[in-house]
XYZ file of C-alpha atoms in Angstrom:
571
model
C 72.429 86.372 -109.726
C 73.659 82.879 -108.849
C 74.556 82.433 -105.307
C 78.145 83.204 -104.367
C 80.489 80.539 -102.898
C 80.858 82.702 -100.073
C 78.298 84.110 -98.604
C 76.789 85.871 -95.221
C 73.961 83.899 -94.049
C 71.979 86.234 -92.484
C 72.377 88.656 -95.462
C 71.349 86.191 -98.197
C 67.956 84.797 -96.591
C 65.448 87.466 -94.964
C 62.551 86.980 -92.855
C 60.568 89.971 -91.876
C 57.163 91.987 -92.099
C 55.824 88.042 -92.440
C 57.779 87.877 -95.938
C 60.504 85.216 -95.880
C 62.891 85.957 -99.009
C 66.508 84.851 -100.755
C 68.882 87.468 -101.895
C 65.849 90.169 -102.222
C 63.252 87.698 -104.084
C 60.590 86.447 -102.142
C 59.763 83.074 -101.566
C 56.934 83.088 -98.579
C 54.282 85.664 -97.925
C 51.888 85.857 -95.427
C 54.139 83.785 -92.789
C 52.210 83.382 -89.812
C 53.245 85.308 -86.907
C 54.140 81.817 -85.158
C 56.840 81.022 -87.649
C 60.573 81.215 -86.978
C 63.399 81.062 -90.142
C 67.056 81.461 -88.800
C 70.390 80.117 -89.658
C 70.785 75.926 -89.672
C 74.429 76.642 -88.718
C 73.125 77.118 -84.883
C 72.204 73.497 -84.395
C 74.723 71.667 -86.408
C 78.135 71.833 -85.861
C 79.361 69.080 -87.738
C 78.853 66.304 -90.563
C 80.071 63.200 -91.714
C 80.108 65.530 -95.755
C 83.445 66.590 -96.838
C 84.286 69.948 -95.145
C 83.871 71.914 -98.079
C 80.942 70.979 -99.008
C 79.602 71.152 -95.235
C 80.726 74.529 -94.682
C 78.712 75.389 -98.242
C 75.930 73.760 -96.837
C 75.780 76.006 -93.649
C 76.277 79.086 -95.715
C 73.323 78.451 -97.892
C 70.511 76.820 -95.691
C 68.100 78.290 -92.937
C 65.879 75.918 -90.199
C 62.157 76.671 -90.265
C 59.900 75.972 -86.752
C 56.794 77.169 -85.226
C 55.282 77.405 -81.687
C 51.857 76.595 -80.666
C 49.588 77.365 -77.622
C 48.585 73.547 -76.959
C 50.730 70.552 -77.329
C 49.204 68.309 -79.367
C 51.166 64.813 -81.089
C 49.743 65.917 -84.490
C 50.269 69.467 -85.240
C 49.246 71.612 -88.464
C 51.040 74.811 -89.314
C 51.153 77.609 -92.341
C 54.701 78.346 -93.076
C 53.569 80.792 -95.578
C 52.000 81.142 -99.020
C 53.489 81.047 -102.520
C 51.725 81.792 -105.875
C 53.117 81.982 -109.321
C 56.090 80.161 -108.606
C 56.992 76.844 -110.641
C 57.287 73.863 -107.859
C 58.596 70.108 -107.906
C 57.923 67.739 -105.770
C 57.888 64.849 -103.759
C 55.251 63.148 -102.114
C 54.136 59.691 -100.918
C 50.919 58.330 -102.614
C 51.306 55.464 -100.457
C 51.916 54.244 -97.355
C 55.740 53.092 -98.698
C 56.007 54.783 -102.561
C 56.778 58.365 -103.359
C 56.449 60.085 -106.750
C 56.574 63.329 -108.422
C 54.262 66.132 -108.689
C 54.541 69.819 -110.016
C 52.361 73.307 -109.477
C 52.621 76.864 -109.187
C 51.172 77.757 -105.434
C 51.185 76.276 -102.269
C 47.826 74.842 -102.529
C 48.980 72.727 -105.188
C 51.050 70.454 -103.253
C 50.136 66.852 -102.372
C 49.347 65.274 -99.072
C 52.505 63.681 -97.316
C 55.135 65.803 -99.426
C 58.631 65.227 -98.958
C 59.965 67.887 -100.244
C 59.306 70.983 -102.639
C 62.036 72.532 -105.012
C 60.928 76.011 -106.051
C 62.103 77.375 -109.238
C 63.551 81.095 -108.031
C 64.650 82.258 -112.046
C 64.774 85.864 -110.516
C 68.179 84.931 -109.501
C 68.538 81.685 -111.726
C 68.509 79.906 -108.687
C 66.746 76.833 -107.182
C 65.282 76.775 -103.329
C 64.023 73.468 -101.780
C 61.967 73.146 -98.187
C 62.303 70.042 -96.915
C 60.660 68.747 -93.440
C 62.667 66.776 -91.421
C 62.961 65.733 -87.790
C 63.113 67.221 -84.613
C 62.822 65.221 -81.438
C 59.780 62.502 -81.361
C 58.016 63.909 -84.161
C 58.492 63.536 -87.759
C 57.105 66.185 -90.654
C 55.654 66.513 -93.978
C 53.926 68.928 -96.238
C 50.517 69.493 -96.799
C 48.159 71.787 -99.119
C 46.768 75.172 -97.661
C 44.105 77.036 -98.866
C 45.268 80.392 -100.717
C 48.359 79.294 -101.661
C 49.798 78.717 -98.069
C 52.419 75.545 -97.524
C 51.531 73.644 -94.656
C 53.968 71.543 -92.349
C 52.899 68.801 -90.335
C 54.309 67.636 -87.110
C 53.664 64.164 -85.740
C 54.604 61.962 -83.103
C 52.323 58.534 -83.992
C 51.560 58.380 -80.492
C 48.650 60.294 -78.596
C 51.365 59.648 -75.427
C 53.997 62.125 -77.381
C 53.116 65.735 -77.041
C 54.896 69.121 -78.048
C 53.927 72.368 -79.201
C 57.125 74.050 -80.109
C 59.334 73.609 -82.738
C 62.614 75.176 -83.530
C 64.052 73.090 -86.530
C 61.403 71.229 -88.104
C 61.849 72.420 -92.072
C 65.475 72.569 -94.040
C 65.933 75.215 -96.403
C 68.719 75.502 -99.147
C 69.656 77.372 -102.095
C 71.812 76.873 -105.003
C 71.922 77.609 -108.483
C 72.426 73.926 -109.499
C 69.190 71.701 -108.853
C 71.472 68.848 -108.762
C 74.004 70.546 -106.143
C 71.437 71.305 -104.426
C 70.294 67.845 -103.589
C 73.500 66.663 -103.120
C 73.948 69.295 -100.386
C 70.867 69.729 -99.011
C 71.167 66.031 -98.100
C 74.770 66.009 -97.812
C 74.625 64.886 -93.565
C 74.109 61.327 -94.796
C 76.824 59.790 -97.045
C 75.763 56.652 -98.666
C 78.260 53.114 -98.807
C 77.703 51.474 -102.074
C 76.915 48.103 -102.248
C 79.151 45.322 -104.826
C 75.971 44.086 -106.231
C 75.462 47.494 -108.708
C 77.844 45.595 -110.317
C 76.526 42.602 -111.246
C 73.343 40.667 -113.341
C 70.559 38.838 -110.747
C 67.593 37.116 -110.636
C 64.824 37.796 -108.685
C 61.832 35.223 -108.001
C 58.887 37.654 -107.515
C 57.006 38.254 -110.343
C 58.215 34.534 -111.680
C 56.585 32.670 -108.198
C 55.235 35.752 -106.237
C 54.057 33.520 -102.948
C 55.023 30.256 -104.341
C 58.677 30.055 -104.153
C 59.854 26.865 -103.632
C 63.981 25.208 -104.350
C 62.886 23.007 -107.091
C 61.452 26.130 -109.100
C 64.740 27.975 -108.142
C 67.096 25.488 -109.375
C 64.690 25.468 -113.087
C 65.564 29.203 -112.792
C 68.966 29.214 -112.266
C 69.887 26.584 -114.513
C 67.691 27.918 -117.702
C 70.011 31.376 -117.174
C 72.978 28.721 -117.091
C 71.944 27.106 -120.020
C 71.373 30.213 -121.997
C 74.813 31.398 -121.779
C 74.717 34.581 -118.874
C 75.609 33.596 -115.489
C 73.889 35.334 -112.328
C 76.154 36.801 -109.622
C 73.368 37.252 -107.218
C 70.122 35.832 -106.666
C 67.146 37.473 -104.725
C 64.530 34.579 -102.704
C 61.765 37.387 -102.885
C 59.203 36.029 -100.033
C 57.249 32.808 -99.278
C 60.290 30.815 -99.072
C 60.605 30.465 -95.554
C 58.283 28.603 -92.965
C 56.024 30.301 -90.535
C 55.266 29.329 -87.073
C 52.438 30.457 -85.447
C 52.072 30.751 -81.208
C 51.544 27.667 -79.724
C 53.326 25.177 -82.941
C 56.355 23.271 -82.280
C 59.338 26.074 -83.348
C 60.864 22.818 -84.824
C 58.340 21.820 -87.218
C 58.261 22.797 -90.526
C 54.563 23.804 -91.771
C 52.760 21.380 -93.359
C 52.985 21.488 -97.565
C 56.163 22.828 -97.163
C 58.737 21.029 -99.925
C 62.198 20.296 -99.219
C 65.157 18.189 -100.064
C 68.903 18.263 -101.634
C 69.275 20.057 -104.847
C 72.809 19.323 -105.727
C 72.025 15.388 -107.103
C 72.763 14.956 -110.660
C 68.894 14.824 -111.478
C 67.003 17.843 -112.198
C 64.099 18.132 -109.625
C 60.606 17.652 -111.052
C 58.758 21.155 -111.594
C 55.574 22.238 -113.177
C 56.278 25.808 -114.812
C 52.546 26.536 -115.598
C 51.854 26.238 -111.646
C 52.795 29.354 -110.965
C 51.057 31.213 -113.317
C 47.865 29.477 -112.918
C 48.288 30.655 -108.897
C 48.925 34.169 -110.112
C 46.309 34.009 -112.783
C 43.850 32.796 -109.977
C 44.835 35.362 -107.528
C 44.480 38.307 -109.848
C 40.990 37.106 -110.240
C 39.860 37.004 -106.660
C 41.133 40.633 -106.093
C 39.208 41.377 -108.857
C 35.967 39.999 -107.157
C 36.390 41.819 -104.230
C 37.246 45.215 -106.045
C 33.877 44.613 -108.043
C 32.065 43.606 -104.738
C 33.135 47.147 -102.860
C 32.370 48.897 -105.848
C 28.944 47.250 -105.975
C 28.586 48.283 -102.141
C 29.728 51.649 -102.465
C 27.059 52.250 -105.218
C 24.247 51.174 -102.790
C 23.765 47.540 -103.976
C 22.249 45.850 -100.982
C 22.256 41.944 -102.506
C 25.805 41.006 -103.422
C 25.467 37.722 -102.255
C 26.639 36.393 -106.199
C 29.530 38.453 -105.266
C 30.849 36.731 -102.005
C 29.958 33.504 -103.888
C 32.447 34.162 -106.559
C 34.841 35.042 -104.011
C 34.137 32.487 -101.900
C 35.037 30.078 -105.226
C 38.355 31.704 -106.023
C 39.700 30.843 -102.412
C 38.698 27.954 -102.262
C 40.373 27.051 -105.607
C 43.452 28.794 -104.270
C 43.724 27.032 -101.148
C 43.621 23.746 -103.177
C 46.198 24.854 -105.315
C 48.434 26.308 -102.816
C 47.795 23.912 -99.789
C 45.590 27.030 -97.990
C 46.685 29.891 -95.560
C 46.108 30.040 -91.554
C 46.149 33.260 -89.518
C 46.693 34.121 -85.844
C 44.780 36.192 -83.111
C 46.923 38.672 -80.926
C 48.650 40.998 -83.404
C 49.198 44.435 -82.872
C 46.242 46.247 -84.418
C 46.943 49.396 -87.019
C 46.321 52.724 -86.755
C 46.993 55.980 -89.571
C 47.468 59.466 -89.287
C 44.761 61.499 -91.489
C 47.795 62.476 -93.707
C 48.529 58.575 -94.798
C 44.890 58.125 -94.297
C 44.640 60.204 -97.034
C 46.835 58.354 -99.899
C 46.037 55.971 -102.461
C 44.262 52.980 -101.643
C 46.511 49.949 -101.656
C 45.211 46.338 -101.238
C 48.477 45.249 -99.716
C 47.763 48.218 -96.373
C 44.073 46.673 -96.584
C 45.452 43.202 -95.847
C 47.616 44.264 -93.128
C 45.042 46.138 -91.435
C 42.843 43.156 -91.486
C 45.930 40.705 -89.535
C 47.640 43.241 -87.834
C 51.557 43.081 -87.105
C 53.334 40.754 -85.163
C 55.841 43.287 -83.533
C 58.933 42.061 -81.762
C 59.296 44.307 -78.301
C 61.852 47.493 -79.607
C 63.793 46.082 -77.357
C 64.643 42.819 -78.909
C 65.473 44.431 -82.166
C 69.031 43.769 -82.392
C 68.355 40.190 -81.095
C 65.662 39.403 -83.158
C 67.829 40.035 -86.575
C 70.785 38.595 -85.297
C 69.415 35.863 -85.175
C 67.770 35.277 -88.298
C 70.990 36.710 -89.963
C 73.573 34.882 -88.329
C 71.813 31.907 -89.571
C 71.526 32.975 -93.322
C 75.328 34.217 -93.155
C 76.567 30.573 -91.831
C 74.481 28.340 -94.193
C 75.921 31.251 -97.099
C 73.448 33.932 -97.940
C 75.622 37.291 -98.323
C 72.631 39.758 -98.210
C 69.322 40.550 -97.545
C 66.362 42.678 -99.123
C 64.184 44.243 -96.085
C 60.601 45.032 -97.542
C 57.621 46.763 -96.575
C 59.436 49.297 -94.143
C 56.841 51.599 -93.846
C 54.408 49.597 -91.708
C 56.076 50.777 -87.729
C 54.156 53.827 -87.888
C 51.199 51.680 -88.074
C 51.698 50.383 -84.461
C 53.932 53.115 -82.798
C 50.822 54.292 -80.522
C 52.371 52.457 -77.461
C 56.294 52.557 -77.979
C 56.775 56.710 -77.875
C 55.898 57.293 -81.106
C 56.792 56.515 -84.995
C 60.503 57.981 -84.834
C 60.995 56.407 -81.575
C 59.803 53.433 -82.654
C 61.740 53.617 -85.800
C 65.017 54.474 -83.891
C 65.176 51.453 -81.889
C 64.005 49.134 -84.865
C 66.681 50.618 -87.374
C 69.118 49.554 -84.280
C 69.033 45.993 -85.397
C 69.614 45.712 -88.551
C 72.067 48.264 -88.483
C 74.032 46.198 -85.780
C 73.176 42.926 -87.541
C 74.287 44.168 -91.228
C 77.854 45.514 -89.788
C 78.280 42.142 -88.048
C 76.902 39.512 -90.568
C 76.719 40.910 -94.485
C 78.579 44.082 -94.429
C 76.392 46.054 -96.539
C 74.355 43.932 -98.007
C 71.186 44.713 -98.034
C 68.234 45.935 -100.550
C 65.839 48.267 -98.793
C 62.278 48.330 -100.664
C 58.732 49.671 -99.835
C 60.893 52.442 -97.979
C 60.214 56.185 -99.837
C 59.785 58.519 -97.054
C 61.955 61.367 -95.165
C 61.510 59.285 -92.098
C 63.438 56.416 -92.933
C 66.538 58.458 -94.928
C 66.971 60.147 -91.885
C 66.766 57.323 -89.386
C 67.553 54.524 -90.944
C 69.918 54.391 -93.522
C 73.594 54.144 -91.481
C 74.213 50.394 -93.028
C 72.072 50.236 -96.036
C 73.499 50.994 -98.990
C 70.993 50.606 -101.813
C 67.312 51.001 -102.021
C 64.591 50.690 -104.271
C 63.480 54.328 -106.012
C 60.198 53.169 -107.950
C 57.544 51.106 -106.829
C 57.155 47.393 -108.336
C 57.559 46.505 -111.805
C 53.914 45.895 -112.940
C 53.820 43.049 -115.824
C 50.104 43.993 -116.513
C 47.139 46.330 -115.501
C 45.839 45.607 -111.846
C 42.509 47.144 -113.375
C 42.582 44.900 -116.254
C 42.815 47.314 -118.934
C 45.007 45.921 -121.786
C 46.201 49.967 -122.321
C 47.154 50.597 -118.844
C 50.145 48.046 -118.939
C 52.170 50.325 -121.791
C 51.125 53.550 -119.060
C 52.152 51.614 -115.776
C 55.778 51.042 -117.486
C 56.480 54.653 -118.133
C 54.926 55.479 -114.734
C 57.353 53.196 -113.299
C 60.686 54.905 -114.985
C 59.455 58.304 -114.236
C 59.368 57.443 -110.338
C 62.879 56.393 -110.387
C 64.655 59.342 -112.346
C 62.623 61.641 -110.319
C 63.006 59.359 -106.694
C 66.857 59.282 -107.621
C 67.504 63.164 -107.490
C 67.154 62.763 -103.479
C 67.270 59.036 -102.549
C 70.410 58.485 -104.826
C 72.334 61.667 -102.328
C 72.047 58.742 -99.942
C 72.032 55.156 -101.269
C 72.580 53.547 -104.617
C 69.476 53.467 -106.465
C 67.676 50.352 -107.502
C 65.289 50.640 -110.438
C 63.416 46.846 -109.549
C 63.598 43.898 -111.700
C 61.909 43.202 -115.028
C 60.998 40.627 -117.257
C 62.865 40.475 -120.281
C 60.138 38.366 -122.215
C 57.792 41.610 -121.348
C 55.865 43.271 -124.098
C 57.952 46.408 -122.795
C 61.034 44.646 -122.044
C 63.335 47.039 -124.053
C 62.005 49.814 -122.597
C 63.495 48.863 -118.946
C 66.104 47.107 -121.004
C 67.426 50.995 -122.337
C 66.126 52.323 -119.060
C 68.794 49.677 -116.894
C 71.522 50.441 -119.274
C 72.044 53.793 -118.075
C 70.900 53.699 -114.673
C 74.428 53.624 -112.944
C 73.349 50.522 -110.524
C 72.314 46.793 -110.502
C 70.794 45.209 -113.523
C 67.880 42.116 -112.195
C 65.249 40.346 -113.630
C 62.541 38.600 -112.833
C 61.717 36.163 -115.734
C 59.542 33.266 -115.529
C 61.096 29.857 -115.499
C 61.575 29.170 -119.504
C 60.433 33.162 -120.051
C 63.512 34.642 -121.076
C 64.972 37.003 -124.046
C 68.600 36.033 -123.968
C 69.798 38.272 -126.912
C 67.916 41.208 -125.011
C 69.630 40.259 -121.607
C 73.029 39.409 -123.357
C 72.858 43.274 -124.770
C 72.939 44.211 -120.883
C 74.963 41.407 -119.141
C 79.016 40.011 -120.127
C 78.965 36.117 -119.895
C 80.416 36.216 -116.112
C 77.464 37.549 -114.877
C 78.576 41.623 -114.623
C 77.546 44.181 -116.155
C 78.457 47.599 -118.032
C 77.599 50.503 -115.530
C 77.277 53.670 -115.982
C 79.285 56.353 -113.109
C 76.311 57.693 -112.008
C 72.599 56.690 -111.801
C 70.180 58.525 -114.043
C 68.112 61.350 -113.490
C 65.201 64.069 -115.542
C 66.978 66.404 -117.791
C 67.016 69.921 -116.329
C 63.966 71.280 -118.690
C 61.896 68.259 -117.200
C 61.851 69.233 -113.893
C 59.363 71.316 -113.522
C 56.778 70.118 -116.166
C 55.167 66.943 -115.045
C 54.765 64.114 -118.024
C 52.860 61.576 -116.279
C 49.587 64.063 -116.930
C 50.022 67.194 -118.829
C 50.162 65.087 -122.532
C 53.432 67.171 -124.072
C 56.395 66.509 -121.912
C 58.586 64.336 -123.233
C 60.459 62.444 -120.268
C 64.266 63.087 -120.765
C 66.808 61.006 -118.772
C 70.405 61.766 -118.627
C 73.483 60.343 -116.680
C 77.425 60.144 -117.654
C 79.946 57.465 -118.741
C 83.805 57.729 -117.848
C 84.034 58.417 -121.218
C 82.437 61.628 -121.483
């Protein structure tokens, strides 16, 4: 039976004798004695949803908490066990990237879940648990042994202790798995920004660390020249000069290249620089993924290793006019939950220079500042990446959600003020930052990066990596896209799998980017997605798995077709 409009709350979910069911079916056995399910209408009153679909919300979703004898800022709990049941998930498989993953019991959940959407056909209904945030301390699901679903509470500070816990899971049932995201995370409305729109460019994969304005003008002009006109253009990092302590603030760095770029003269640019910088770089990681390996396996002379390391900085300093770092940075520290995720080169690099944090308490300041400049020199936007790194350092600032709560003041402040809305979010996929931070931003990246080959090297993985990447987004969408517009990341249209994303933008309902090389382009591919102006065709809404995908997972199981679906005003 599919759950009534109207219903009594405390009649349609049951807790007792340590079984926690919906309408009569039930979901949890074997809760722990310590465990507390009653109605979420007793701690929120009201929302910024539509009132109808608030007062559905309330009607259809318990709280979850659980006490403890000793406080502790990291805190493990059983909220029950579930076997036999069909599951989807999400879960973070790095520090900033979420994806999918199905199962049947409790014990077949990932590290850092998200959130779990149980398949409850008994009823032909659809219940997810979702952990959330109460006080300091932020939550996420874990694997139990014996089927049990575990729910950890952290702080990110060893200064931030609790032991009880009256709302730290969200429960919510509906008979639509689509409904049910939209209410389930129906407290946050999203504002949509005008770039979903429109056709960009973005310099990433086309410079990666080498930006500079003579390779941007090449860039924008070859688009110019090939008939489609971009509306917006993303400077995707390396663009801007550092200062370390102790250099004049009013110095650029050395290497740094400048100068006017509206004279009638095209600037001089070499277009194979780039690539021979990537090229180079892709080699030295590599070298030092072949030297840990060779460590790891006991090898106790890898002195040829370090040599050929050694040789591929040295030829990229050359090329790229060499790095410097600086002492005082706040060292990192992870929980054993993100301990636990996929390595990731990028975390590895950060852990070895540490974070330059700006006191909380200069937050607002600090972005005002550099945004106030872009807005008055005519930049109408910004893309904030790698989000995920505060709850590195949040040991002495009360914690990772206070820490995030007084960072996400800036930017908030500083967006209203100086762009509006205008701003990409990316490296961003966890609970933590949908709850906290998302009052100005109104689009966000729902896969991780578009991969143009095989990190590994293996000439095979790049056709994988590309339908890894699509089935991130439809899947990232169902509960990221209940809050901002979804962004599904450039790609290059020259790409060996360039059609692929091609079909894939078409329908997803937001912004269509690349990131082509300077002279890389497919115009007849991009002029199939992008009018002459610069905009583009949208679908109404962005796309997401078919309903008889859900629960199947075709990134491993070798049957499931991936299905993607979304609608046109003219359906």
């Amino acid at each position: 039976m599919a759950p009534p409009n109207r219903v009594i709350l405390d009649e349609y979910f049951d807790f007792s004798n340590g079984n926690f069911s919906v309408n009569g079916v039930p979901l949890l056995s074997e809760v722990p004695t310590n465990v507390s399910f009653s109605p979420f209408s007793s701690i929120c009153q009201s929302s910024e949803a539509p009132l109808p679909l608030f007062q559905r919300l309330l009607a259809l979703s318990h709280k979850g908490g659980f006490n403890k004898d000793v406080p502790s800022d990291r805190l493990m709990n059983s909220l029950g066990s579930f076997t036999g049941r069909d599951f989807l998930s999400i879960f973070r498989f790095k520090t900033w990237w979420s994806t999918m993953w199905v199962g049947n019991s409790g014990s077949n959940l990932q590290m850092e879940t998200q959130w779990v959407l149980l398949n409850v056909p008994e009823i032909k209904s659809y219940v997810i648990i979702i952990p959330i945030i109460e006080g300091s301390f932020r939550s996420a699901l874990h694997p139990g042994t014996d089927g049990h679903i575990m729910i950890c509470a952290e702080s990110g500070s060893t200064q931030v202790k609790a032991s009880n816990f009256d709302a730290i899971a969200y429960v919510h049932v509906s008979d639509n798995p689509y409904n049910l995201m939209k209410e389930a995370y129906s407290a946050v409305r999203k504002t949509v920004s005008n770039l979903v729109d429109k056709f960009g460019w973005c310099t990433w994969d086309a410079f990666y660390l080498t930006v500079e304005p003579a390779g941007v003008w090449h860039g924008v002009n070859d688009f110019v020249k090939g008939g489609v006109s971009p509306r917006f253009l993303i400077i995707d990092d390396g663009w801007q000069s550092i200062n370390l302590d102790g250099e004049n603030p009013n110095e650029d760095k050395k290497n740094l290249k400048g100068g006017s770029m509206l004279g009638p003269n095209a600037p001089s640019f070499d277009p194979k620089k780039p690539k021979m910088l990537i090229s180079k770089a892709i080699e030295l990681e590599h070298a030092e993924k072949d030297c840990d390996k060779a460590i790891q396996s006991g090898v106790t002379d890898f002195s040829g290793f370090e040599a050929k390391i050694l040789k591929f900085q040295q030829e990229l300093d050359e090329m790229f006019g060499g790095e410097e770092s600086s002492s005082g940075f706040k060292g990192c520290s992870f929980s054993p939950g993100l301990d636990g995720t996929t390595n990731d080169l990028a975390v590895v690099k950060i852990v070895e220079g540490g974070i330059g944090l700006v006191h909380p308490d200069q937050s607002e300041d600090f972005y005002d500042s550099m945004h106030s400049y872009l807005a008055s020199v005519g930049i109408t936007g910004v893309k904030v990446d790698v989000i995920h790194t505060l709850e590195y350092v949040s040991e002495e600032y009360g914690g990772q959600v206070e820490l995030a709560k007084a960072y996400f003041k800036g930017p908030t402040s500083s967006l209203s003020i100086n762009f509006g809305s205008g701003l990409i979010s990316s490296m961003q996929q966890c609970n933590d930052f949908f709850f906290l931070g998302t009052h100005q931003i109104s689009m966000g990246r729902v896969g991780d990066d578009f991969w143009f080959q095989d990190p590994n090297g293996d000439p095979m993985g790049v056709y994988w990596l590309q339908g890894v990447h699509m089935i991130h987004c439809a899947y990232n969408s169902m509960w990221m896209g209940q809050i901002i517009q979804p962004d599904l990341d450039m790609f290059q249209s020259d790409h060996l799998c360039a059609k692929f994303h091609a079909g894939s933008r078409a329908i997803c309902g937001g912004p269509v980017y690349v990131s082509d090389s300077v002279g890389g382009h497919d115009f007849d591919l991009i002029k199939k997605l992008v009018y002459p102006d610069g905009t583009i065709p949208k679908c109404q809404h962005f796309a997401l798995p078919t309903r008889d995908c859900l629960f199947k997972n075709p990134l491993f199981d070798q049957k499931t077709l991936s299905k993607f679906g979304t609608s046109t005003r003219y359906q």
